[in-house]
CSV table of C-alpha atoms in Angstrom, one decimal:
chain,number,residue,atom,x,y,z
A,1,MET,CA,8.6,23.3,10.8
A,2,LYS,CA,12.2,22.2,10.9
A,3,MET,CA,14.1,20.3,13.4
A,4,TRP,CA,17.5,21.1,12.0
A,5,LYS,CA,18.4,24.1,10.0
A,6,HIS,CA,20.1,22.7,6.9
A,7,GLY,CA,22.8,24.6,5.2
A,8,ARG,CA,24.0,26.4,8.3
A,9,SER,CA,27.8,26.8,8.2
A,10,LEU,CA,30.1,25.9,11.0
A,11,ALA,CA,30.9,29.6,11.6
A,12,ASP,CA,27.3,30.2,12.5
A,13,GLU,CA,27.3,27.5,15.2
A,14,PRO,CA,27.1,29.0,18.7
A,15,ALA,CA,30.3,28.5,20.7
A,16,ARG,CA,28.3,26.7,23.3
A,17,GLN,CA,25.2,24.7,22.8
A,18,PRO,CA,22.2,26.5,24.3
A,19,LYS,CA,20.5,24.7,27.2
A,20,TRP,CA,17.2,25.2,25.5
A,21,ALA,CA,16.8,26.1,21.8
A,22,LEU,CA,13.4,27.6,22.4
A,23,LYS,CA,13.2,29.5,19.2
A,24,GLU,CA,13.9,26.4,17.2
A,25,LEU,CA,11.2,24.6,19.1
A,26,ILE,CA,8.7,27.3,18.5
A,27,ASP,CA,9.5,27.3,14.8
A,28,ARG,CA,9.0,23.5,14.8
A,29,LEU,CA,5.6,24.0,16.4
A,30,ASP,CA,4.7,26.5,13.7
A,31,GLY,CA,4.6,29.2,16.3
A,32,ASP,CA,1.8,27.6,18.2
A,33,ARG,CA,2.4,28.8,21.7
A,34,GLU,CA,-0.7,27.3,23.1
A,35,PHE,CA,0.5,23.9,21.9
A,36,LEU,CA,3.9,24.7,23.4
A,37,ARG,CA,2.2,25.2,26.8
A,38,GLU,CA,0.4,22.0,26.4
A,39,LEU,CA,3.7,20.1,25.9
A,40,LEU,CA,5.4,21.9,28.7
A,41,VAL,CA,2.6,20.9,31.1
A,42,ILE,CA,3.1,17.3,30.2
A,43,PHE,CA,6.9,17.8,30.4
A,44,ARG,CA,6.8,19.2,33.9
A,45,GLN,CA,4.6,16.5,35.2
A,46,ASP,CA,6.4,13.5,33.5
A,47,LEU,CA,9.8,14.8,34.3
A,48,ARG,CA,9.0,14.9,38.0
A,49,VAL,CA,7.7,11.3,37.8
A,50,ASN,CA,10.7,10.1,36.0
A,51,LEU,CA,13.2,11.9,38.3
A,52,GLN,CA,11.5,10.3,41.2
A,53,LYS,CA,11.7,6.9,39.5
A,54,SER,CA,15.4,7.4,38.8
A,55,HIS,CA,16.2,8.2,42.5
A,56,GLU,CA,14.3,5.2,43.6
A,57,ALA,CA,16.0,3.0,41.1
A,58,ILE,CA,19.5,4.3,42.2
A,59,ARG,CA,18.6,3.5,45.8
A,60,LYS,CA,17.5,0.0,44.9
A,61,SER,CA,20.3,-0.4,42.3
A,62,ASP,CA,17.5,-1.2,39.8
A,63,TYR,CA,19.3,-0.4,36.6
A,64,GLU,CA,16.5,-1.5,34.4
A,65,GLN,CA,14.1,0.9,35.9
A,66,LEU,CA,16.8,3.6,35.8
A,67,SER,CA,17.5,3.1,32.1
A,68,ARG,CA,13.8,3.2,31.3
A,69,ALA,CA,13.3,6.4,33.1
A,70,ALA,CA,16.4,7.9,31.5
A,71,HIS,CA,15.2,6.8,28.1
A,72,THR,CA,11.9,8.6,28.6
A,73,MET,CA,13.6,11.7,29.8
A,74,LYS,CA,16.0,11.7,26.9
A,75,GLY,CA,13.1,11.5,24.5
A,76,MET,CA,11.2,14.4,26.2
A,77,LEU,CA,14.3,16.6,26.4
A,78,ARG,CA,15.3,16.1,22.8
A,79,ASN,CA,11.7,16.6,21.6
A,80,LEU,CA,11.7,20.0,23.4
A,81,SER,CA,15.1,21.0,22.0
A,82,MET,CA,16.8,20.7,25.4
A,83,ASP,CA,19.7,19.0,23.8
A,84,VAL,CA,22.4,19.4,26.5
A,85,ALA,CA,20.2,17.8,29.2
A,86,GLY,CA,19.0,15.3,26.5
A,87,GLU,CA,22.6,14.2,26.0
A,88,THR,CA,23.2,13.8,29.7
A,89,ALA,CA,20.0,11.7,29.9
A,90,ALA,CA,21.3,9.6,27.0
A,91,ALA,CA,24.6,9.0,28.9
A,92,LEU,CA,22.6,8.1,32.0
A,93,GLU,CA,20.6,5.6,29.9
A,94,THR,CA,23.8,4.0,28.6
A,95,ALA,CA,25.5,4.0,32.1
A,96,SER,CA,22.5,2.4,33.7
A,97,ARG,CA,22.1,-0.2,31.0
A,98,GLU,CA,25.7,-1.1,31.6
A,99,SER,CA,25.0,-1.2,35.4
A,100,ARG,CA,27.6,1.4,36.1
A,101,GLY,CA,26.4,2.6,39.5
A,102,SER,CA,28.6,5.5,40.4
A,103,ASP,CA,28.6,6.9,36.8
A,104,SER,CA,24.8,6.7,36.9
A,105,LYS,CA,24.6,8.5,40.2
A,106,GLU,CA,26.9,11.3,38.9
A,107,LEU,CA,25.0,11.6,35.6
A,108,LEU,CA,21.7,11.9,37.4
A,109,GLU,CA,23.1,14.7,39.6
A,110,SER,CA,24.5,16.5,36.4
A,111,LEU,CA,21.1,16.1,34.8
A,112,GLU,CA,19.3,17.6,37.7
A,113,LYS,CA,21.7,20.6,37.7
A,114,GLU,CA,21.1,21.2,34.0
A,115,LEU,CA,17.4,20.9,34.6
A,116,GLU,CA,17.5,23.4,37.4
A,117,GLU,CA,18.7,26.0,34.8
A,118,ILE,CA,16.0,25.1,32.4
A,119,LEU,CA,12.9,24.7,34.6
A,120,PRO,CA,12.6,28.4,35.6
A,121,GLU,CA,12.5,29.2,31.9
A,122,VAL,CA,9.8,26.6,31.4
A,123,GLU,CA,7.8,28.2,34.3
A,124,ALA,CA,8.3,31.6,32.7
A,125,GLN,CA,7.0,30.3,29.4
A,126,LEU,CA,4.0,28.7,31.1
A,127,ALA,CA,3.3,32.0,32.9
A,128,GLY,CA,3.9,34.1,29.8
A,129,VAL,CA,1.7,32.2,27.5
A,130,ARG,CA,-1.1,32.1,30.1
A,131,SER,CA,-1.2,35.9,30.5
B,1,MET,CA,-5.9,8.5,5.7
B,2,ARG,CA,-5.9,6.9,9.2
B,3,ILE,CA,-2.7,6.2,11.0
B,4,LEU,CA,-1.9,4.5,14.3
B,5,VAL,CA,0.5,6.0,16.7
B,6,ALA,CA,1.9,3.7,19.5
B,7,GLU,CA,4.0,5.7,21.9
B,8,ASP,CA,4.2,5.3,25.7
B,9,ASP,CA,5.8,8.7,26.3
B,10,ALA,CA,2.9,11.2,26.6
B,11,LEU,CA,4.9,14.2,25.3
B,12,SER,CA,6.2,12.4,22.2
B,13,ARG,CA,2.7,11.0,21.5
B,14,THR,CA,1.1,14.4,21.8
B,15,LEU,CA,3.7,15.9,19.5
B,16,LEU,CA,3.2,13.1,16.9
B,17,GLU,CA,-0.6,13.4,17.1
B,18,ARG,CA,-0.6,17.1,16.5
B,19,THR,CA,2.0,16.9,13.7
B,20,LEU,CA,0.2,14.1,11.9
B,21,GLN,CA,-3.2,15.9,12.3
B,22,ARG,CA,-1.7,19.0,10.8
B,23,ALA,CA,-0.5,16.9,7.9
B,24,GLY,CA,-4.1,15.7,7.3
B,25,TYR,CA,-4.0,12.3,8.9
B,26,ALA,CA,-6.7,10.9,11.2
B,27,VAL,CA,-4.7,9.7,14.2
B,28,ILE,CA,-5.5,6.8,16.5
B,29,SER,CA,-3.2,6.8,19.5
B,30,VAL,CA,-2.4,4.0,21.9
B,31,GLU,CA,0.1,3.8,24.8
B,32,ASN,CA,1.6,0.4,24.4
B,33,GLY,CA,2.4,-2.4,22.0
B,34,ALA,CA,-0.5,-4.7,23.1
B,35,GLN,CA,-3.0,-2.0,22.4
B,36,ALA,CA,-1.3,-1.4,19.0
B,37,ILE,CA,-1.7,-5.0,18.0
B,38,ALA,CA,-5.4,-5.0,19.2
B,39,GLU,CA,-6.0,-2.0,16.9
B,40,LEU,CA,-4.1,-3.2,13.9
B,41,VAL,CA,-5.8,-6.6,13.7
B,42,LYS,CA,-9.2,-5.1,13.7
B,43,GLU,CA,-11.1,-5.5,10.4
B,44,ASP,CA,-11.1,-1.8,9.6
B,45,ALA,CA,-7.6,-1.2,11.0
B,46,PRO,CA,-5.4,1.7,9.9
B,47,ARG,CA,-2.9,0.6,7.2
B,48,LEU,CA,-0.2,3.0,8.4
B,49,ALA,CA,1.4,2.7,11.8
B,50,LEU,CA,4.2,4.6,13.7
B,51,LEU,CA,5.5,2.4,16.5
B,52,ASP,CA,7.8,3.5,19.2
B,53,TRP,CA,10.6,1.0,19.5
B,54,ILE,CA,10.8,0.9,23.3
B,55,MET,CA,7.5,0.4,25.1
B,56,PRO,CA,6.7,-1.5,28.2
B,57,GLU,CA,5.8,-5.2,27.9
B,58,VAL,CA,5.3,-5.4,24.1
B,59,ASP,CA,7.7,-3.2,22.2
B,60,GLY,CA,7.6,-1.9,18.7
B,61,VAL,CA,9.7,-4.8,17.3
B,62,GLU,CA,7.3,-7.3,18.9
B,63,VAL,CA,4.4,-5.6,17.3
B,64,CYS,CA,6.0,-5.8,13.9
B,65,ARG,CA,6.8,-9.5,14.4
B,66,GLU,CA,3.2,-10.3,15.5
B,67,LEU,CA,1.6,-8.5,12.7
B,68,ARG,CA,3.8,-10.1,10.0
B,69,ARG,CA,3.1,-13.5,11.6
B,70,ARG,CA,-0.6,-12.9,10.8
B,71,LYS,CA,-0.7,-12.8,7.1
B,72,GLU,CA,-4.4,-13.0,6.5
B,73,GLN,CA,-5.1,-9.3,6.6
B,74,ALA,CA,-4.3,-6.4,4.2
B,75,TYR,CA,-0.7,-5.1,4.4
B,76,THR,CA,0.1,-2.6,7.1
B,77,TYR,CA,3.0,-0.2,6.5
B,78,LEU,CA,5.0,-0.1,9.8
B,79,ILE,CA,7.5,2.6,10.7
B,80,LEU,CA,9.6,2.1,13.9
B,81,LEU,CA,10.5,5.2,15.9
B,82,SER,CA,13.7,5.0,17.8
B,83,SER,CA,16.3,7.1,19.4
B,84,ARG,CA,18.7,4.3,18.8
B,85,GLU,CA,21.2,4.9,16.0
B,86,SER,CA,23.4,1.8,15.9
B,87,LYS,CA,23.3,-0.2,12.6
B,88,GLU,CA,22.6,-3.5,14.5
B,89,ASP,CA,19.4,-2.1,16.0
B,90,ILE,CA,18.2,-0.8,12.6
B,91,VAL,CA,18.9,-4.2,11.0
B,92,ALA,CA,17.1,-6.0,13.9
B,93,GLY,CA,14.1,-3.6,13.5
B,94,LEU,CA,13.8,-4.1,9.8
B,95,GLU,CA,14.2,-7.9,10.1
B,96,SER,CA,11.3,-7.9,12.5
B,97,GLY,CA,9.1,-6.8,9.7
B,98,ALA,CA,9.2,-3.0,9.9
B,99,ASP,CA,9.1,-1.2,6.6
B,100,ASP,CA,11.1,1.8,7.7
B,101,TYR,CA,12.4,3.5,10.7
B,102,LEU,CA,12.8,7.1,11.9
B,103,THR,CA,15.1,8.3,14.6
B,104,LYS,CA,13.7,10.6,17.4
B,105,PRO,CA,13.4,13.5,17.7
B,106,PHE,CA,11.8,13.3,14.3
B,107,ASN,CA,12.2,15.9,11.6
B,108,VAL,CA,8.7,16.8,10.5
B,109,ASP,CA,9.5,17.0,6.7
B,110,GLU,CA,11.3,13.7,6.9
B,111,LEU,CA,8.3,12.1,8.7
B,112,LYS,CA,5.9,13.4,6.1
B,113,ALA,CA,8.1,12.2,3.2
B,114,ARG,CA,8.4,8.7,4.7
B,115,LEU,CA,4.7,8.5,5.3
B,116,ARG,CA,4.2,9.5,1.6
B,117,THR,CA,6.5,6.6,0.7
B,118,GLY,CA,4.3,4.3,2.8
B,119,LEU,CA,1.2,5.5,1.1
B,120,ARG,CA,2.8,4.8,-2.3
B,121,ILE,CA,3.6,1.3,-1.2
B,122,LEU,CA,0.1,0.7,0.1
B,123,GLU,CA,-1.4,2.1,-3.1
B,124,LEU,CA,0.8,-0.3,-5.1
B,125,GLU,CA,-0.3,-3.2,-2.9
B,126,ASP,CA,-3.9,-2.3,-3.5
B,127,HIS,CA,-3.4,-2.3,-7.2
B,128,LEU,CA,-1.7,-5.6,-7.1
B,129,VAL,CA,-4.4,-7.2,-5.0
B,130,GLU,CA,-7.0,-5.8,-7.3
B,131,ALA,CA,-5.2,-7.1,-10.4
B,132,ARG,CA,-4.8,-10.5,-8.7
B,133,GLU,CA,-8.5,-10.7,-7.8
B,134,SER,CA,-9.4,-9.7,-11.4
B,135,MET,CA,-7.1,-12.4,-12.8
B,136,ARG,CA,-8.5,-14.9,-10.4
B,137,PHE,CA,-12.0,-14.1,-11.5
B,138,GLN,CA,-11.1,-14.3,-15.1
B,139,ALA,CA,-9.3,-17.6,-14.6
B,140,THR,CA,-12.4,-19.1,-12.9
B,141,HIS,CA,-15.3,-17.5,-14.6
B,142,ASP,CA,-16.8,-17.4,-18.1
B,143,LEU,CA,-16.2,-13.9,-19.4
B,144,LEU,CA,-19.6,-13.6,-21.2
B,145,THR,CA,-21.9,-14.8,-18.5
B,146,SER,CA,-19.8,-14.5,-15.4
B,147,LEU,CA,-20.8,-18.0,-14.4
B,148,TRP,CA,-18.2,-20.5,-13.3
B,149,ASN,CA,-16.2,-21.7,-16.4
B,150,ARG,CA,-16.1,-25.3,-17.5
B,151,GLY,CA,-13.0,-26.3,-15.6
B,152,VAL,CA,-14.2,-24.9,-12.3
B,153,ILE,CA,-17.8,-26.1,-12.5
B,154,VAL,CA,-16.7,-29.6,-13.2
B,155,GLU,CA,-14.2,-29.4,-10.3
B,156,LEU,CA,-16.7,-28.0,-7.9
B,157,MET,CA,-19.3,-30.5,-8.9
B,158,THR,CA,-16.8,-33.3,-8.4
B,159,HIS,CA,-16.0,-32.2,-4.9
B,160,GLU,CA,-19.7,-31.9,-4.2
B,161,ILE,CA,-20.5,-35.4,-5.4
B,162,MET,CA,-17.6,-36.8,-3.3
B,163,ARG,CA,-19.0,-35.0,-0.3
B,164,SER,CA,-22.5,-36.1,-0.9
B,165,ARG,CA,-21.3,-39.7,-1.1
B,166,ARG,CA,-19.5,-39.4,2.2
B,167,GLU,CA,-22.6,-37.7,3.8
B,168,ARG,CA,-25.1,-40.0,2.0
B,169,SER,CA,-26.9,-37.1,0.5
B,170,CYS,CA,-27.8,-36.5,-3.2
B,171,THR,CA,-26.3,-34.1,-5.7
B,172,SER,CA,-28.5,-33.4,-8.7
B,173,VAL,CA,-26.5,-32.9,-12.0
B,174,MET,CA,-28.3,-31.1,-14.8
B,175,MET,CA,-27.1,-30.6,-18.3
B,176,CYS,CA,-29.1,-27.7,-19.8
B,177,ASP,CA,-28.9,-26.7,-23.4
B,178,ILE,CA,-30.6,-23.8,-25.2
B,179,ASP,CA,-32.9,-25.2,-27.9
B,180,HIS,CA,-32.2,-24.1,-31.5
B,181,PHE,CA,-29.6,-21.6,-30.4
B,182,LYS,CA,-27.9,-21.6,-33.8
B,183,ALA,CA,-31.2,-20.3,-35.2
B,184,VAL,CA,-31.2,-17.4,-32.8
B,185,ASN,CA,-27.7,-16.5,-33.9
B,186,ASP,CA,-28.6,-16.9,-37.5
B,187,GLN,CA,-31.8,-14.9,-37.3
B,188,TYR,CA,-30.8,-12.1,-34.9
B,189,GLY,CA,-27.0,-12.0,-35.1
B,190,HIS,CA,-24.3,-12.9,-32.5
B,191,ALA,CA,-24.8,-9.8,-30.4
B,192,THR,CA,-28.4,-10.9,-29.7
B,193,GLY,CA,-27.2,-14.5,-29.2
B,194,ASP,CA,-24.8,-13.2,-26.5
B,195,ASP,CA,-27.7,-11.3,-24.9
B,196,VAL,CA,-29.7,-14.5,-24.8
B,197,LEU,CA,-26.7,-16.5,-23.3
B,198,ARG,CA,-26.3,-13.8,-20.6
B,199,GLU,CA,-30.0,-13.8,-19.7
B,200,VAL,CA,-30.3,-17.5,-19.6
B,201,ALA,CA,-27.2,-17.6,-17.4
B,202,ARG,CA,-28.7,-15.0,-15.1
B,203,ARG,CA,-32.1,-16.7,-14.8
B,204,LEU,CA,-30.5,-20.1,-14.0
B,205,HIS,CA,-28.2,-18.5,-11.5
B,206,ASN,CA,-31.0,-16.6,-9.8
B,207,SER,CA,-33.2,-19.7,-9.7
B,208,VAL,CA,-31.0,-21.9,-7.5
B,209,ARG,CA,-29.9,-21.6,-3.9
B,210,SER,CA,-26.7,-19.7,-3.0
B,211,TYR,CA,-24.9,-23.0,-2.3
B,212,ASP,CA,-25.9,-24.6,-5.6
B,213,MET,CA,-23.6,-24.2,-8.6
B,214,VAL,CA,-24.1,-23.0,-12.1
B,215,GLY,CA,-21.5,-23.0,-14.8
B,216,ARG,CA,-21.1,-22.5,-18.5
B,217,TYR,CA,-20.2,-25.9,-19.9
B,218,GLY,CA,-19.9,-25.1,-23.5
B,219,GLY,CA,-21.3,-22.8,-26.2
B,220,GLU,CA,-25.0,-22.8,-25.2
B,221,GLU,CA,-24.7,-25.6,-22.7
B,222,PHE,CA,-24.9,-25.0,-18.9
B,223,LEU,CA,-24.1,-27.3,-16.0
B,224,VAL,CA,-26.1,-27.0,-12.8
B,225,ALA,CA,-25.4,-28.9,-9.7
B,226,LEU,CA,-27.9,-28.9,-6.8
B,227,ASN,CA,-26.3,-29.8,-3.5
B,228,LYS,CA,-28.1,-31.8,-0.8
B,229,CYS,CA,-31.0,-32.2,-3.2
B,230,ASN,CA,-34.0,-34.2,-2.2
B,231,PRO,CA,-34.2,-36.9,-5.0
B,232,GLY,CA,-38.0,-36.6,-4.9
B,233,SER,CA,-38.0,-32.9,-5.8
B,234,ALA,CA,-35.1,-33.0,-8.3
B,235,ILE,CA,-37.5,-33.3,-11.3
B,236,SER,CA,-39.7,-30.4,-10.1
B,237,ARG,CA,-36.6,-28.2,-9.6
B,238,ALA,CA,-35.5,-29.1,-13.1
B,239,GLU,CA,-38.9,-28.2,-14.4
B,240,ASN,CA,-38.7,-24.9,-12.5
B,241,LEU,CA,-35.5,-24.1,-14.3
B,242,ARG,CA,-37.0,-25.0,-17.6
B,243,ASN,CA,-40.0,-22.8,-16.9
B,244,LYS,CA,-37.8,-19.8,-15.9
B,245,ILE,CA,-36.4,-19.8,-19.4
B,246,ALA,CA,-39.5,-20.8,-21.4
B,247,GLY,CA,-41.9,-18.7,-19.2
B,248,ARG,CA,-41.2,-15.3,-20.8
B,249,PRO,CA,-39.2,-13.9,-23.7
B,250,ILE,CA,-35.7,-12.5,-23.3
B,251,GLN,CA,-35.4,-8.8,-23.8
B,252,THR,CA,-32.4,-8.3,-26.0
B,253,ALA,CA,-31.0,-5.1,-27.3
B,254,ASN,CA,-32.8,-5.7,-30.6
B,255,LYS,CA,-36.1,-7.3,-29.7
B,256,PRO,CA,-37.7,-9.9,-27.4
B,257,VAL,CA,-36.5,-13.4,-28.2
B,258,SER,CA,-38.3,-16.5,-26.9
B,259,VAL,CA,-36.1,-19.5,-26.2
B,260,THR,CA,-36.4,-22.8,-24.4
B,261,ILE,CA,-34.0,-25.2,-22.8
B,262,SER,CA,-33.8,-29.0,-22.6
B,263,ILE,CA,-32.5,-30.6,-19.5
B,264,GLY,CA,-30.8,-33.9,-18.9
B,265,LEU,CA,-30.9,-34.9,-15.2
B,266,ALA,CA,-28.8,-37.4,-13.3
B,267,LEU,CA,-28.9,-38.0,-9.5
B,268,SER,CA,-25.7,-39.0,-7.8
B,269,THR,CA,-27.6,-41.4,-5.5
B,270,GLU,CA,-28.7,-43.4,-8.6
B,271,PHE,CA,-25.1,-43.8,-9.8
B,272,THR,CA,-23.2,-44.6,-6.7
B,273,GLU,CA,-20.8,-46.9,-8.5
B,274,CYS,CA,-20.1,-44.5,-11.4
B,275,THR,CA,-17.2,-42.1,-11.8
B,276,ILE,CA,-17.9,-38.4,-12.1
B,277,GLU,CA,-17.3,-38.6,-15.9
B,278,GLU,CA,-19.8,-41.4,-16.1
B,279,ILE,CA,-22.5,-39.4,-14.2
B,280,MET,CA,-21.9,-36.5,-16.5
B,281,HIS,CA,-22.2,-38.8,-19.5
B,282,HIS,CA,-25.5,-40.1,-18.2
B,283,ALA,CA,-26.8,-36.5,-17.8
B,284,ASP,CA,-25.6,-35.8,-21.3
B,285,MET,CA,-27.4,-38.8,-22.7
B,286,ALA,CA,-30.6,-37.7,-20.9
B,287,LEU,CA,-30.2,-34.3,-22.5
B,288,TYR,CA,-29.9,-36.0,-25.9
B,289,ALA,CA,-33.1,-37.9,-25.1
B,290,ALA,CA,-34.8,-34.6,-24.2
B,291,LYS,CA,-33.8,-33.1,-27.5
B,292,ALA,CA,-35.0,-36.2,-29.3
B,293,ALA,CA,-38.3,-36.0,-27.5
B,294,GLY,CA,-39.0,-32.6,-29.1
B,295,ARG,CA,-37.0,-30.2,-26.8
B,296,ASN,CA,-38.2,-27.9,-24.0
B,297,CYS,CA,-38.4,-30.8,-21.6
B,298,VAL,CA,-36.6,-32.7,-18.9
B,299,ARG,CA,-35.3,-36.3,-19.1
B,300,VAL,CA,-34.0,-38.3,-16.2
B,301,ALA,CA,-31.2,-40.8,-16.4
B,302,ARG,CA,-31.7,-44.1,-14.5
B,303,PRO,CA,-29.3,-46.9,-14.2
B,304,SER,CA,-31.9,-49.6,-15.0
B,305,GLY,CA,-35.3,-49.9,-16.6
B,306,ILE,CA,-37.1,-47.4,-18.7
B,307,GLY,CA,-39.2,-45.2,-16.5
B,308,THR,CA,-42.5,-43.8,-17.7
B,309,PRO,CA,-43.9,-40.4,-16.7
B,310,THR,CA,-46.0,-40.7,-13.5
B,311,ALA,CA,-49.2,-38.6,-12.8
B,312,GLU,CA,-47.1,-36.2,-10.7
B,313,GLN,CA,-44.5,-35.7,-13.4
B,314,PRO,CA,-45.2,-33.1,-16.1
B,315,LYS,CA,-45.8,-34.6,-19.5
B,316,GLU,CA,-42.5,-33.0,-20.6
B,317,THR,CA,-40.6,-35.2,-18.2
B,318,GLN,CA,-39.8,-38.8,-19.0
B,319,VAL,CA,-37.5,-41.2,-17.3
B,320,LEU,CA,-35.1,-43.1,-19.4
B,321,THR,CA,-32.3,-45.6,-19.2
B,322,PRO,CA,-29.3,-44.6,-21.1
């Protein structure tokens, strides 16, 4: 179970960071796909809740609530090796902590776009593991 | 080994739980800092804890501060989990009392290695506490008999007499000495003499109440202090101690050895104007009188007048004025 592959040379780095390093995640979970499914079920549910909270916080300009929701999403995304979206969530956390309203709004939109690309894969994994 | 995980994010918590269970830990999970404190202050609390930095209401740093504020319990090794990476945050975390920190998402091997470090520290702490307790015992107890040593029994008795004077109760001070102990050593050897000392100590200790005090005062001399003692029953309690020794032989490694003790008794209520040293001196004089009267008997020190044995008092007991 490894989070980072040590000793990998720069030449091996992909030109573009993958949206979801699924293989790395599965390695980290010792190939336990049932556990992966368990985590993805939690992810799907908690992500929805935190996105709702984020929208609500933007509407109310409640940057504290927004930074808390972004913080939670950042943790979930990084834990699931969804690093690109994880970085966007981190930027959203920082922007909201600094009460930067328009930046926060833009970052939340970017985050949702990135998630749109990942969520079908998440659903596919959930369906695949079930069958 | 049990470990506490405090993490409000369900996904991180589940991931941590599973990882730790696979590494052989028994995991107790909670969702916030207040629950973490409640778990960690329990008597049988886990000694290792992984605390998320950011949690609603009471965060990980607060948990560390609160636990370090309470110093009465065994040491808990605290690791903060954070996605923060700035040096200031790390310093603040460690200054709150955390032992270590890990950044999220955690690397499993690193997590396991840091927990092993925690276990080493806890083991070291346990050894130090054990050594301290052992040294504390050795500093306060007589090594041969495990009774209080001379310094401690005199100190405890002093406190007790002061208390009984405040509370107008009575402390009974008894100097007990094994009769002809030198002959035991000469006849059977020092190993048997030690067996006799140990057994006399055990019988004295087992014959008093848990809040009374027994200490080894010198070679074959023991000091017994009975707290909140009814002055009227002090003599019969001294007789009881004497009989516990004289009543049956002591089984030593060699053979059964019969010994007796002489007791000099002084009641604190009889010597209200005396210092502790003077009360002990009176008890000692009564002990000499018991020896002079033929041993295996009790003599009571009185501040005035020479008492004579009453019908209720056993013939071995006489009251004397030092």
